[in-house]
Tab-separated table of C-alpha atoms and ligand atoms in Angstrom:
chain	number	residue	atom	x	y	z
I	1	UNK	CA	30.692	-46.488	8.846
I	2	UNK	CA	28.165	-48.378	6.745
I	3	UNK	CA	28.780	-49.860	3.517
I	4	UNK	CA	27.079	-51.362	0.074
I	5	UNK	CA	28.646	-53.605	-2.456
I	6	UNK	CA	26.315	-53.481	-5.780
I	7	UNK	CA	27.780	-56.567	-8.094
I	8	UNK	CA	27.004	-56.823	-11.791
I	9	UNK	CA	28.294	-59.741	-13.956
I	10	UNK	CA	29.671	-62.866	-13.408
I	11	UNK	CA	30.711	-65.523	-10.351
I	12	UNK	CA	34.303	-64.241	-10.543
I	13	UNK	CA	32.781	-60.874	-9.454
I	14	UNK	CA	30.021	-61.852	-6.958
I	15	UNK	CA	32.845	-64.280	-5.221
I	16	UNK	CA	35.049	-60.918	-4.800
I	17	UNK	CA	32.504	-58.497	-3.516
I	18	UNK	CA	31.901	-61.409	-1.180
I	19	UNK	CA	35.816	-61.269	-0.127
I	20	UNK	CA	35.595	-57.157	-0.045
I	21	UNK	CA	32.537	-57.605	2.635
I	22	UNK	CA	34.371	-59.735	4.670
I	23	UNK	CA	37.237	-57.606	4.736
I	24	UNK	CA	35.264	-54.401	5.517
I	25	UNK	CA	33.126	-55.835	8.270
I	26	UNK	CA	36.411	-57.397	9.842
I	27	UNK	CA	37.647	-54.017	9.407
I	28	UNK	CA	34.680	-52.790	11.689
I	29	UNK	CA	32.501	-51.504	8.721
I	30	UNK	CA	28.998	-52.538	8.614
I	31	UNK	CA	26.967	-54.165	5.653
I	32	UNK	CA	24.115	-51.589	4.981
I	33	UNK	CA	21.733	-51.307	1.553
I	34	UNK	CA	20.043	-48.210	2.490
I	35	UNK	CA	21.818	-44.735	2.144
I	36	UNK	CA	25.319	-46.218	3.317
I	37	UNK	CA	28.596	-44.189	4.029
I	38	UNK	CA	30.182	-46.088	1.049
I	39	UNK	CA	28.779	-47.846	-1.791
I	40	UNK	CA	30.986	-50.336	-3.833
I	41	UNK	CA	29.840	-51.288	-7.546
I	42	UNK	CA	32.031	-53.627	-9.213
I	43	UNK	CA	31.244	-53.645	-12.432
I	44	UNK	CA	31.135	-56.213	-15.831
I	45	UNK	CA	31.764	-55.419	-19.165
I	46	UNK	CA	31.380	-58.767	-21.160
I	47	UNK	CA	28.925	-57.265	-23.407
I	48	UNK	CA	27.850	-53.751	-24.451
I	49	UNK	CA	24.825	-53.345	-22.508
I	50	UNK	CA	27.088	-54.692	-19.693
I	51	UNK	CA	29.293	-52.010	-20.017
I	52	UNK	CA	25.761	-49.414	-19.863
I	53	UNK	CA	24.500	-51.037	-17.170
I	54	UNK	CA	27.947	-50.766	-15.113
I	55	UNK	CA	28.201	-46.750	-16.180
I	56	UNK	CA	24.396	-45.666	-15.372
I	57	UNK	CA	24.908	-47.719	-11.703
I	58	UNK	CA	28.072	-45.244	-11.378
I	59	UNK	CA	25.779	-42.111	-12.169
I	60	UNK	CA	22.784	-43.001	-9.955
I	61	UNK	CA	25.078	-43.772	-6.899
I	62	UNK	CA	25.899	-40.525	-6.222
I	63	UNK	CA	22.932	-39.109	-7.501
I	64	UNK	CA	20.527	-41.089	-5.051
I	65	UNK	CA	23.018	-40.679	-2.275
I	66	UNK	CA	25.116	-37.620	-2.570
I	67	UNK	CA	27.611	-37.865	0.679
I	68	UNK	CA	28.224	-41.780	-0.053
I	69	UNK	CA	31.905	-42.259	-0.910
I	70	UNK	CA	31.782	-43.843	-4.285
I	71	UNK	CA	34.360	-47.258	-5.145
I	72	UNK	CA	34.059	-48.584	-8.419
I	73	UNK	CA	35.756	-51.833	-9.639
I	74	UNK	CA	35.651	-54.419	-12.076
I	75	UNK	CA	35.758	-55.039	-16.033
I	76	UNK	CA	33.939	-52.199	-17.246
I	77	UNK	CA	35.829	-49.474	-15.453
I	78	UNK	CA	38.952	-51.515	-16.421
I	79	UNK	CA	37.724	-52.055	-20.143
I	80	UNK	CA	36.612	-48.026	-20.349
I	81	UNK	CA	39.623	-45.985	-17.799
I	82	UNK	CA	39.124	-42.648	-19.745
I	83	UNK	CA	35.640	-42.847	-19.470
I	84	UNK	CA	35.194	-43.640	-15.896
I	85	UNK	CA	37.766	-41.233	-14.860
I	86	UNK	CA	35.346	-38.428	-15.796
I	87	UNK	CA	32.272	-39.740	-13.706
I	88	UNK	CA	32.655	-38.433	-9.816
I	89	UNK	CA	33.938	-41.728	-8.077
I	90	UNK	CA	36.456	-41.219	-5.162
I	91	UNK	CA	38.408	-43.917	-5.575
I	92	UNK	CA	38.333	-45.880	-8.844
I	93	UNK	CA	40.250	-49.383	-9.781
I	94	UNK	CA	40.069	-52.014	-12.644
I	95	UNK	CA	40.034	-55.532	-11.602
I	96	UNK	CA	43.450	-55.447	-9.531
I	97	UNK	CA	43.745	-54.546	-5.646
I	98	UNK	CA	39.668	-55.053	-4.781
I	99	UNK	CA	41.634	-56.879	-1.948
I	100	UNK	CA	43.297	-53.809	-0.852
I	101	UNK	CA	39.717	-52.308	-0.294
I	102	UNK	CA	40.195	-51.260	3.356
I	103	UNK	CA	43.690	-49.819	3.196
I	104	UNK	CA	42.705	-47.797	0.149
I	105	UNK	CA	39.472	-46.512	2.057
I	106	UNK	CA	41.986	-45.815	4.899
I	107	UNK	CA	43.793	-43.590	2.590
I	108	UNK	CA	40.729	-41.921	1.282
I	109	UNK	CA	39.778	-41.144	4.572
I	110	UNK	CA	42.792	-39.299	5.580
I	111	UNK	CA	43.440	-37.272	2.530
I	112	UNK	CA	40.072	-36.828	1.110
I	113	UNK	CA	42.202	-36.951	-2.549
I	114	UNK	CA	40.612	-39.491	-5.271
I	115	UNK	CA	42.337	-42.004	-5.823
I	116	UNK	CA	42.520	-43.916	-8.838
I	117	UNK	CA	44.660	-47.346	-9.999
I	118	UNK	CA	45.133	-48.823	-13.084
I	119	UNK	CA	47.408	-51.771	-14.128
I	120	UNK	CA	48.598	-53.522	-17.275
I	121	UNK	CA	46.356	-56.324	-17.053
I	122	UNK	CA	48.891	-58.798	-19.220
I	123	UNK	CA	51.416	-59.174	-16.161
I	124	UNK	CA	49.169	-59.336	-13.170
I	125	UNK	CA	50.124	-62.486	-10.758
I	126	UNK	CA	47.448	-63.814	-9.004
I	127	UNK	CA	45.836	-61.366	-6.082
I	128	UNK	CA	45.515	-63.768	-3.370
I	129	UNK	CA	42.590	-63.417	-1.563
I	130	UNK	CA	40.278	-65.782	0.444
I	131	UNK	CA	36.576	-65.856	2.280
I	132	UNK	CA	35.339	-67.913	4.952
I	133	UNK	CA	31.468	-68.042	4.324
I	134	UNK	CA	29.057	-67.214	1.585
I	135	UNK	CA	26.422	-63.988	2.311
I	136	UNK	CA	24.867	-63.976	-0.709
I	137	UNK	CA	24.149	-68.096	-1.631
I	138	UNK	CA	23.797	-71.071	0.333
I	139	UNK	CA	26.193	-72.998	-2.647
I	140	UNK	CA	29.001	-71.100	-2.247
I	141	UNK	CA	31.486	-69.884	-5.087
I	142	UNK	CA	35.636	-70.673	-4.648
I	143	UNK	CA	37.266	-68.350	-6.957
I	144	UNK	CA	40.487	-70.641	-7.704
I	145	UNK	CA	41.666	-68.929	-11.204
I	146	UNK	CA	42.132	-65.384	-12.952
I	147	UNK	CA	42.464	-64.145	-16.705
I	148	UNK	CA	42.430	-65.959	-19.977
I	149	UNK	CA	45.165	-66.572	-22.724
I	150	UNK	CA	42.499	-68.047	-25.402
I	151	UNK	CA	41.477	-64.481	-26.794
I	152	UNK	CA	38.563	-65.442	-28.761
I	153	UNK	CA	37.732	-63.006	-31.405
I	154	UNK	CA	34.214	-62.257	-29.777
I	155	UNK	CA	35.690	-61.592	-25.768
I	156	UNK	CA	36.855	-58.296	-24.259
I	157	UNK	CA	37.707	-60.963	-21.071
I	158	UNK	CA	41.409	-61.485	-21.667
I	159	UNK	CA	41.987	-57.659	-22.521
I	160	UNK	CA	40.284	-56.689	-18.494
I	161	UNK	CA	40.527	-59.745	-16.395
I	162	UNK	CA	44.498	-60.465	-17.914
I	163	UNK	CA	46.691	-63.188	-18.137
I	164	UNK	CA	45.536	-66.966	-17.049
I	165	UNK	CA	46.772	-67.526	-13.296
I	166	UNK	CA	45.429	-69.945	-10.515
I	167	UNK	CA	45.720	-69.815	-6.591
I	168	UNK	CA	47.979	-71.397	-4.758
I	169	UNK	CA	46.702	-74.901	-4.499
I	170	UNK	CA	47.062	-75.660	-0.861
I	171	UNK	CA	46.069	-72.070	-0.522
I	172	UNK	CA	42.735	-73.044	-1.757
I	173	UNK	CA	42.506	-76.323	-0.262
I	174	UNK	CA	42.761	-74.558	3.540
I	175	UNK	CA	39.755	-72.194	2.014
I	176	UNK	CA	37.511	-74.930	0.641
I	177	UNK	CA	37.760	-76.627	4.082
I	178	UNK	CA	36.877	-73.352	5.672
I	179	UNK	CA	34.062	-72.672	3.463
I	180	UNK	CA	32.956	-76.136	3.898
I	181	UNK	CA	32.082	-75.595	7.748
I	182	UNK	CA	28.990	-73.876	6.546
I	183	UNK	CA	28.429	-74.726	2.994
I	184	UNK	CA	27.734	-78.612	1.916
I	185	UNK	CA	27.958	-77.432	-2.168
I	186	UNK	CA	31.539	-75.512	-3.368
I	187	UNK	CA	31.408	-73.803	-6.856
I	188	UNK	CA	34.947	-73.518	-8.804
I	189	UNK	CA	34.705	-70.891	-10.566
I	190	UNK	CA	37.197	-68.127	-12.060
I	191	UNK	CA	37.593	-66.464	-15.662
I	192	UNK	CA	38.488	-69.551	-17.034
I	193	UNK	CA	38.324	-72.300	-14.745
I	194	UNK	CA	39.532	-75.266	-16.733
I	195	UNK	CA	42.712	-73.542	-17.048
I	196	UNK	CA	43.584	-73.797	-13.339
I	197	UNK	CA	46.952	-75.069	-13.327
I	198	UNK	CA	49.299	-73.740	-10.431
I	199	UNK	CA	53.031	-73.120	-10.237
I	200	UNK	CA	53.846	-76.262	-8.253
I	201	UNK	CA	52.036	-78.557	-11.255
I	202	UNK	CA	48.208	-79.132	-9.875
I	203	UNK	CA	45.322	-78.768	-12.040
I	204	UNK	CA	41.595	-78.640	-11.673
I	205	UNK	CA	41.216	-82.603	-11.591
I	206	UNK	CA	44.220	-82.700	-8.520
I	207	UNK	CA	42.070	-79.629	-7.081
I	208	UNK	CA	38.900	-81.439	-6.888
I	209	UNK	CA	40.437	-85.070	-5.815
I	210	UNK	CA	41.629	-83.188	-3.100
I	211	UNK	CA	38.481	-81.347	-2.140
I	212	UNK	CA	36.277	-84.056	-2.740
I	213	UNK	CA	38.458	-85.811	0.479
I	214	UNK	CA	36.582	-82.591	2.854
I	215	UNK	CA	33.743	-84.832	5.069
I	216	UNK	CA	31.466	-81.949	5.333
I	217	UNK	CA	31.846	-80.996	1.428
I	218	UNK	CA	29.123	-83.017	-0.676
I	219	UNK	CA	29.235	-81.621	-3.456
I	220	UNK	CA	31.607	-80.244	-5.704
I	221	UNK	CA	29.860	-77.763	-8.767
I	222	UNK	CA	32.526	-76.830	-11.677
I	223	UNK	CA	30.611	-72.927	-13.041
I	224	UNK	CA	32.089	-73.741	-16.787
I	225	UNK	CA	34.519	-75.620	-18.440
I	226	UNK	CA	35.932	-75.602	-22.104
I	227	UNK	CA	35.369	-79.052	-23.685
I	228	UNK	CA	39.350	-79.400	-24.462
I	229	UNK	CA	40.196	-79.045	-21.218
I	230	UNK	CA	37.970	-82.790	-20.291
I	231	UNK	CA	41.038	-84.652	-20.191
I	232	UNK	CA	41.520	-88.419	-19.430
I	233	UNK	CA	42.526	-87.536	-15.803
I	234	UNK	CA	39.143	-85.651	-15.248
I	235	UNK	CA	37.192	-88.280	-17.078
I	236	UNK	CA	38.809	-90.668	-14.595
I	237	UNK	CA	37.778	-88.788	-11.667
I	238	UNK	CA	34.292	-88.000	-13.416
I	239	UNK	CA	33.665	-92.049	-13.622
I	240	UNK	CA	35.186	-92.319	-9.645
I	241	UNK	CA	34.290	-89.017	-7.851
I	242	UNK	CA	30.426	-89.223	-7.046
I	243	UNK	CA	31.159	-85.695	-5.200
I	244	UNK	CA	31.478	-84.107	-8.830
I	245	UNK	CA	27.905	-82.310	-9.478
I	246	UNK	CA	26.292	-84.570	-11.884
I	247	UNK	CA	26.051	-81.409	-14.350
I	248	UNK	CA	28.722	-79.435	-16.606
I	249	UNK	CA	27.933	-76.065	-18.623
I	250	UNK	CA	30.200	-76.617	-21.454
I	251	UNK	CA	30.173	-73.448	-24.175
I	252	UNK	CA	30.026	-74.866	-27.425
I	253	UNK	CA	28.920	-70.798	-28.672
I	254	UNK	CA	28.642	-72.041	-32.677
I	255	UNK	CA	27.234	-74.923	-34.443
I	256	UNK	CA	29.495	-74.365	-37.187
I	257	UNK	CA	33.148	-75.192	-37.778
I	258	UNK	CA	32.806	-72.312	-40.120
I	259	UNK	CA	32.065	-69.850	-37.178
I	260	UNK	CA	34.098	-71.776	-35.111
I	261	UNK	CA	37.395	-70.906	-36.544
I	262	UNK	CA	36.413	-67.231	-37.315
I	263	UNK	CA	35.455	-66.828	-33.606
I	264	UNK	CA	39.031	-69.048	-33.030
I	265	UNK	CA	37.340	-71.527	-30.561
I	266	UNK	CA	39.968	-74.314	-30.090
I	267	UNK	CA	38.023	-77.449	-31.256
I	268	UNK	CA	35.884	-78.425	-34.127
I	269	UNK	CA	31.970	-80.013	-34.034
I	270	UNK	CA	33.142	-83.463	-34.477
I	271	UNK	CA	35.925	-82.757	-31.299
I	272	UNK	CA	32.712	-81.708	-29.309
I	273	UNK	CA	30.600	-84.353	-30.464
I	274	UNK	CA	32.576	-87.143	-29.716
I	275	UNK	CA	33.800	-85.841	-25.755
I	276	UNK	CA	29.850	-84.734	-25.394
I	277	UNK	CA	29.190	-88.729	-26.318
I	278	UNK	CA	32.590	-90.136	-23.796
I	279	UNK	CA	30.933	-88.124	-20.738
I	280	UNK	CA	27.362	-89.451	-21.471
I	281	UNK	CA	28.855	-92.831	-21.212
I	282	UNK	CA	30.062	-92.272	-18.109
I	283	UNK	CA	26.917	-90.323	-16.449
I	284	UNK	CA	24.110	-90.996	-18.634
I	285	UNK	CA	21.879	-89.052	-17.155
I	286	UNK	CA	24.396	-86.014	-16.906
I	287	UNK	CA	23.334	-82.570	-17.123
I	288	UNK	CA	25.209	-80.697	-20.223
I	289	UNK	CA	24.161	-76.807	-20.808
I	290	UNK	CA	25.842	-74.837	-22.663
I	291	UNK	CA	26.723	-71.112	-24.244
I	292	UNK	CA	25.621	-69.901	-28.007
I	293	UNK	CA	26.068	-67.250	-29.458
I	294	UNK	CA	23.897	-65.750	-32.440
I	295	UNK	CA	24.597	-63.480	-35.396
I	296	UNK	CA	28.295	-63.548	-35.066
I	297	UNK	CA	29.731	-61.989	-38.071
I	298	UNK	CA	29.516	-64.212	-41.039
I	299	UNK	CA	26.453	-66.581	-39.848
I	300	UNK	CA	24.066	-66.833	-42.681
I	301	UNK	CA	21.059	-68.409	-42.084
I	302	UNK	CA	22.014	-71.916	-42.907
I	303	UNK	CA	24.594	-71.605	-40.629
I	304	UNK	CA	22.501	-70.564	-37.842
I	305	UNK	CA	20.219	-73.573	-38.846
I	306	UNK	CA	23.048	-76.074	-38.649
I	307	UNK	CA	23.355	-74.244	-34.996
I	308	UNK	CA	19.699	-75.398	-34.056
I	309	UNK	CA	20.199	-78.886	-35.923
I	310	UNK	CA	23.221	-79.773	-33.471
I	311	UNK	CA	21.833	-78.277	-30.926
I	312	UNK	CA	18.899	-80.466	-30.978
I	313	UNK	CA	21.215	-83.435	-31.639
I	314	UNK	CA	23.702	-82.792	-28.748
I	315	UNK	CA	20.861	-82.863	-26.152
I	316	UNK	CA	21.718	-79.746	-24.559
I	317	UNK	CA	19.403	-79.405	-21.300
I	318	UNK	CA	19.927	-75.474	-21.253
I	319	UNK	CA	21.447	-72.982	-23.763
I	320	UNK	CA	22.253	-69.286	-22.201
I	321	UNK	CA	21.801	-67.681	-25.578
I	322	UNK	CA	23.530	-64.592	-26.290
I	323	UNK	CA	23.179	-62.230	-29.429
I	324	UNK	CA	26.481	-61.326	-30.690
I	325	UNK	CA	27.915	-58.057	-28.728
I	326	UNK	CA	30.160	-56.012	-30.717
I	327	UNK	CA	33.309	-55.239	-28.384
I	328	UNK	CA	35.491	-52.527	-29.406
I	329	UNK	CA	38.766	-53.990	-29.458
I	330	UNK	CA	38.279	-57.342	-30.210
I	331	UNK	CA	39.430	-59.080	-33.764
I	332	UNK	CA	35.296	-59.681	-34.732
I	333	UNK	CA	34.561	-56.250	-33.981
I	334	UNK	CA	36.418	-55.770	-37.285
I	335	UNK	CA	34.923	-58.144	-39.120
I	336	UNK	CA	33.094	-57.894	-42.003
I	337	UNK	CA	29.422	-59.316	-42.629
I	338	UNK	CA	28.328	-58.051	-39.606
I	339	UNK	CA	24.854	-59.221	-39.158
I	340	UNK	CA	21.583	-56.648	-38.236
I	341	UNK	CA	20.473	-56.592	-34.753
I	342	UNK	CA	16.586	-57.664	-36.145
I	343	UNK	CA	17.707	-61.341	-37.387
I	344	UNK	CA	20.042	-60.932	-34.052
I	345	UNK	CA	17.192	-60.877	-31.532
I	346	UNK	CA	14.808	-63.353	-34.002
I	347	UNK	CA	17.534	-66.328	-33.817
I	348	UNK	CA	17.774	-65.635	-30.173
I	349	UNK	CA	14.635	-66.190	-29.744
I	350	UNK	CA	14.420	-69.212	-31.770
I	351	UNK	CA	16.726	-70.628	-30.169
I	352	UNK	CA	15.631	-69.386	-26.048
I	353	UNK	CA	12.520	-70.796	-27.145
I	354	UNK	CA	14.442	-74.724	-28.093
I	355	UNK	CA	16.270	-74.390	-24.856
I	356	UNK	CA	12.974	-74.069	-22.941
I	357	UNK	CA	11.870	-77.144	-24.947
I	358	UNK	CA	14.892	-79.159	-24.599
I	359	UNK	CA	14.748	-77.990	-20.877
I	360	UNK	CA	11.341	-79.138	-19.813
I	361	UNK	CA	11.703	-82.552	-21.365
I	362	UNK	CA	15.018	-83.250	-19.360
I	363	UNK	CA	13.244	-82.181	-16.396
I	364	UNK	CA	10.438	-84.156	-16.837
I	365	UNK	CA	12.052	-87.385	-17.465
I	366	UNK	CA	13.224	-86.990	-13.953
I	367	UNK	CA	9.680	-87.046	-12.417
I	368	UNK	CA	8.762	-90.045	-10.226
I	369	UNK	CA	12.018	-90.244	-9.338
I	370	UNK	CA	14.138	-89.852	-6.182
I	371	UNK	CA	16.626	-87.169	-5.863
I	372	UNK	CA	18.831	-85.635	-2.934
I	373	UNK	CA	17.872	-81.748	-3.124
I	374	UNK	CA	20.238	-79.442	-1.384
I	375	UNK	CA	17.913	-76.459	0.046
I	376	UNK	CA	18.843	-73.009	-0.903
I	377	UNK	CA	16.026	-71.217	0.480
I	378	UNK	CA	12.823	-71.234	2.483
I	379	UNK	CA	10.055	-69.064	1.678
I	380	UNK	CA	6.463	-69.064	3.692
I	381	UNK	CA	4.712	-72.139	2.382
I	382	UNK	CA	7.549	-73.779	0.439
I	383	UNK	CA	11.463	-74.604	0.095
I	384	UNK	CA	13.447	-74.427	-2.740
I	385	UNK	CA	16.753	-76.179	-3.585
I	386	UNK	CA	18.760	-78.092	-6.589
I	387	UNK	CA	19.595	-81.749	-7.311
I	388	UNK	CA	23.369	-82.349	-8.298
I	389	UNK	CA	22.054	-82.362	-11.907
I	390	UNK	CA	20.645	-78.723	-11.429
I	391	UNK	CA	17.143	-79.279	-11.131
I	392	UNK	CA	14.852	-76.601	-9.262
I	393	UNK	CA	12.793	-78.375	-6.984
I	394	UNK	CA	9.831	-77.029	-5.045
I	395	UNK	CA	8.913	-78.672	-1.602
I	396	UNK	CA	6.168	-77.827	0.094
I	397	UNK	CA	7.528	-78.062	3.355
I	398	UNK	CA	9.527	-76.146	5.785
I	399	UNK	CA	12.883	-77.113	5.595
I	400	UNK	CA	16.287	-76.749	6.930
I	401	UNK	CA	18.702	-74.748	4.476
I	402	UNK	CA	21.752	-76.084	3.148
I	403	UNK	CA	20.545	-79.437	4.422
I	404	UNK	CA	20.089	-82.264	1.676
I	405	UNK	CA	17.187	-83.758	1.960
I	406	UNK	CA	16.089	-87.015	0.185
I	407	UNK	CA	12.736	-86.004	-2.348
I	408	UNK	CA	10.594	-88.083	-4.223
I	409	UNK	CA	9.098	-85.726	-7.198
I	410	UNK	CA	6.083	-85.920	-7.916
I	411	UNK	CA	5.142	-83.584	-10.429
I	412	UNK	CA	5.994	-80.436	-13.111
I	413	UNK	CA	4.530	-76.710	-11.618
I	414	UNK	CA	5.124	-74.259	-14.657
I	415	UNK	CA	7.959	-75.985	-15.427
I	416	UNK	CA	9.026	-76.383	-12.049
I	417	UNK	CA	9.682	-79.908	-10.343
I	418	UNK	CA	7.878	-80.750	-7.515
I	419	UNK	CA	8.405	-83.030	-4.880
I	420	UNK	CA	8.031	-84.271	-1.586
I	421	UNK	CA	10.672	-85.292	1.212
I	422	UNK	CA	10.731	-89.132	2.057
I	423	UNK	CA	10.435	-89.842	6.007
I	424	UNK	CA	13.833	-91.896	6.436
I	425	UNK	CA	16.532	-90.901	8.680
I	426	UNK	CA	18.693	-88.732	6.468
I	427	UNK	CA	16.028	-86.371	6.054
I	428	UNK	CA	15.781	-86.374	9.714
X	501	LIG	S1	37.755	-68.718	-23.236
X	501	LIG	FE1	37.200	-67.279	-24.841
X	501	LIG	S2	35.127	-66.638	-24.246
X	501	LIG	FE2	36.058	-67.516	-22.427
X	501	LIG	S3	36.965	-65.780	-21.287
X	501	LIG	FE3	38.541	-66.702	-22.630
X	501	LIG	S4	38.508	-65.485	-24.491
X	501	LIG	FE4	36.562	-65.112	-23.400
């Protein structure tokens, strides 16, 4: 039998559809896009149109193919049960048991009854599960944690992902070394990855000292981390460990303490400010983006200004701006001074437009330079890749992928770095 895996939303999500293919094609199930035997969306829900997104995939599927045996997954269908328990899926789940994905399809095909599993999501214990290679990128993503505890009054996230938990640490160790046999970059990522803290006492600094010891691993990419969880220990191994990715996405998501505490973030500007400062003194020319989001309830306009002012002061090289979502549920969804979805989109765009700003001038200050450029993919006259500080080079050459290659840049191609490969041995 064939089979599809459509994946909306995060890493978390496009690391386990990578762990359901592998467990489908070892179960003798082949990987097939076009009119498949079963198609697998696992869905997101972090924002509204999320959530629409996730529910009009679920009512094409079986419109555009009506014999496919339909499996949908993830946040949404965990955030809305009622709702997706009226579409026609045949076997429907929330974010627990996407490893049990052949034995459920097993049962499907034996009794031809739906099936459908739901959990309390505030219990859950870790579901172990593990892949050897990446399909889908040549910098692969190592889920190591689960769920969140920090209930922001914005996120829907704790209430469908569940409780913080982490993998087993030697557990993950065995993976990374697997994955590292064909992969030269490893991306931690999970719901909220700074968290990772296992039952025998390890935490994300132990995790990556250990990695970091893997020959074939060169790089070690962290997806996001809050800026209370950049302890001493991991500013230690920051300042030692040359394998961590010379960039960190850090979500600041206000530039107001005001906002800060409505949206109950855990640290204040001047908390952010001065850690933002301690990790520029150790990598100077670090890469720091970061998360915002606009028209929260309560931001007036001088608060949205003060967002722009430290914004521009921080040094952020990228801001993924987001206008507020309202998620049923959630302790902001009940706010008052709710703002209007016009002055929504218009600070978004203010402040898409200073990330492209602040993003081209970090990028430029890096040409003439040398970097090492890990190639992602090869197209017909060029190769693309990205430096350890996240820069998108283009290289007019033909190159080997998930090689790094040494690359002298040479100059900016709408907004795109491009560069050449020096002739010395390691590029050989
Ligand atoms: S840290 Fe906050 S924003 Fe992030 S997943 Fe947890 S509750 Fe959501």
């Amino acid at each position: 039998m064939t089979f599809t895996i459509i994946t909306l939303g995060c890493k978390v999500n496009i690391y386990e559809s990578e762990m359901m293919r592998e467990r489908l094609e070892k179960a003798g199930y082949h990987y097939q896009k076009e009119n498949p035997d079963i198609t697998i969306i696992n869905t997101c829900s972090v924002t509204n149109m999320a959530d629409k997104k996730s529910e009009k995939m679920v009512r094409q599927a079986k419109k555009n193919n009506p014999h496919t045996i339909l499996i949908v997954a993830g946040c949404s269908s965990e955030n809305k049960r009622i709702k997706y328990q009226d579409f026609d899926i045949d076997i429907l789940l929330g974010n627990k048991d996407k490893s049990k994905i052949v034995d459920l399809l097993k049962k499907w095909e034996q009794t031809k009854q739906k099936i459908t599993q739901f959990y309390s999501t505030r219990e859950l214990p870790f579901e172990n599960m593990t892949i050897e290679e990446f399909h889908s990128h040549t910098r692969a993503f190592l889920k190591i944690q689960d769920g969140c505890n920090n209930f922001c009054s914005y996120c829907i996230i704790p209430y469908v992902r569940g409780t913080a938990r982490s993998k087993d640490f030697q557990e993950t160790l065995k993976e990374a070394k697997k994955i590292a046999q064909k992969h030269k970059e490893i991306v931690l990522t999970g719901i909220h990855t700074g968290s990772y803290f296992t039952t025998d006492g390890h935490d994300l600094t132990d995790l990556i000292h250990e990695m970091s010891k893997i020959d074939e691993l060169k790089r070690i990419r962290i997806s996001s981390i809050e800026i209370t969880e950049l302890n001493e220990k991991f500013m230690t191994e920051l300042k030692q460990n040359s394998k961590i990715c010379n960039h960190l996405h850090i979500p600041l998501q206000a530039g107001s303490d005001e906002i800060l505490t409505r949206m109950n973030r855990k640290y204040d500007l001047n908390y952010f400010e001065n850690k933002i400062k301690q990790i520029r003194k150790i990598r100077p020319q670090i890469n720091i983006s970061t998360d915002i989001i606009v028209g929260h309830p309560f931001e007036t306009d001088e608060l949205f200004e003060q967002t722009l002012k430290i914004v521009k002061k921080l040094q952020f090289t990228k801001i993924h701006a987001f206008p507020y979502s309202k998620r049923e549920g959630t302790k902001s969804a009940s706010m008052e001074h709710q703002i209007d979805n016009f002055t929504k989109k218009e600070r978004n765009q203010r402040l898409i437009a200073l990330s492209n700003q602040l993003e081209r001038v970090y990028a430029s200050s890096f040409n003439q330079q040398i970097v090492e450029v890990l190639v992602e993919e090869q197209k017909d006259a060029y190769s693309i890749g990205h430096t350890s500080n996240y820069l998108k080079i283009k290289i007019y050459e033909s190159l080997t992928i998930n090689q790094i290659y040494q690359v002298k840049l040479t100059n900016l191609e709408n907004d795109v770095l491009i560069g050449s490969t020096l002739k010395t041995k390691s590029n050989q």
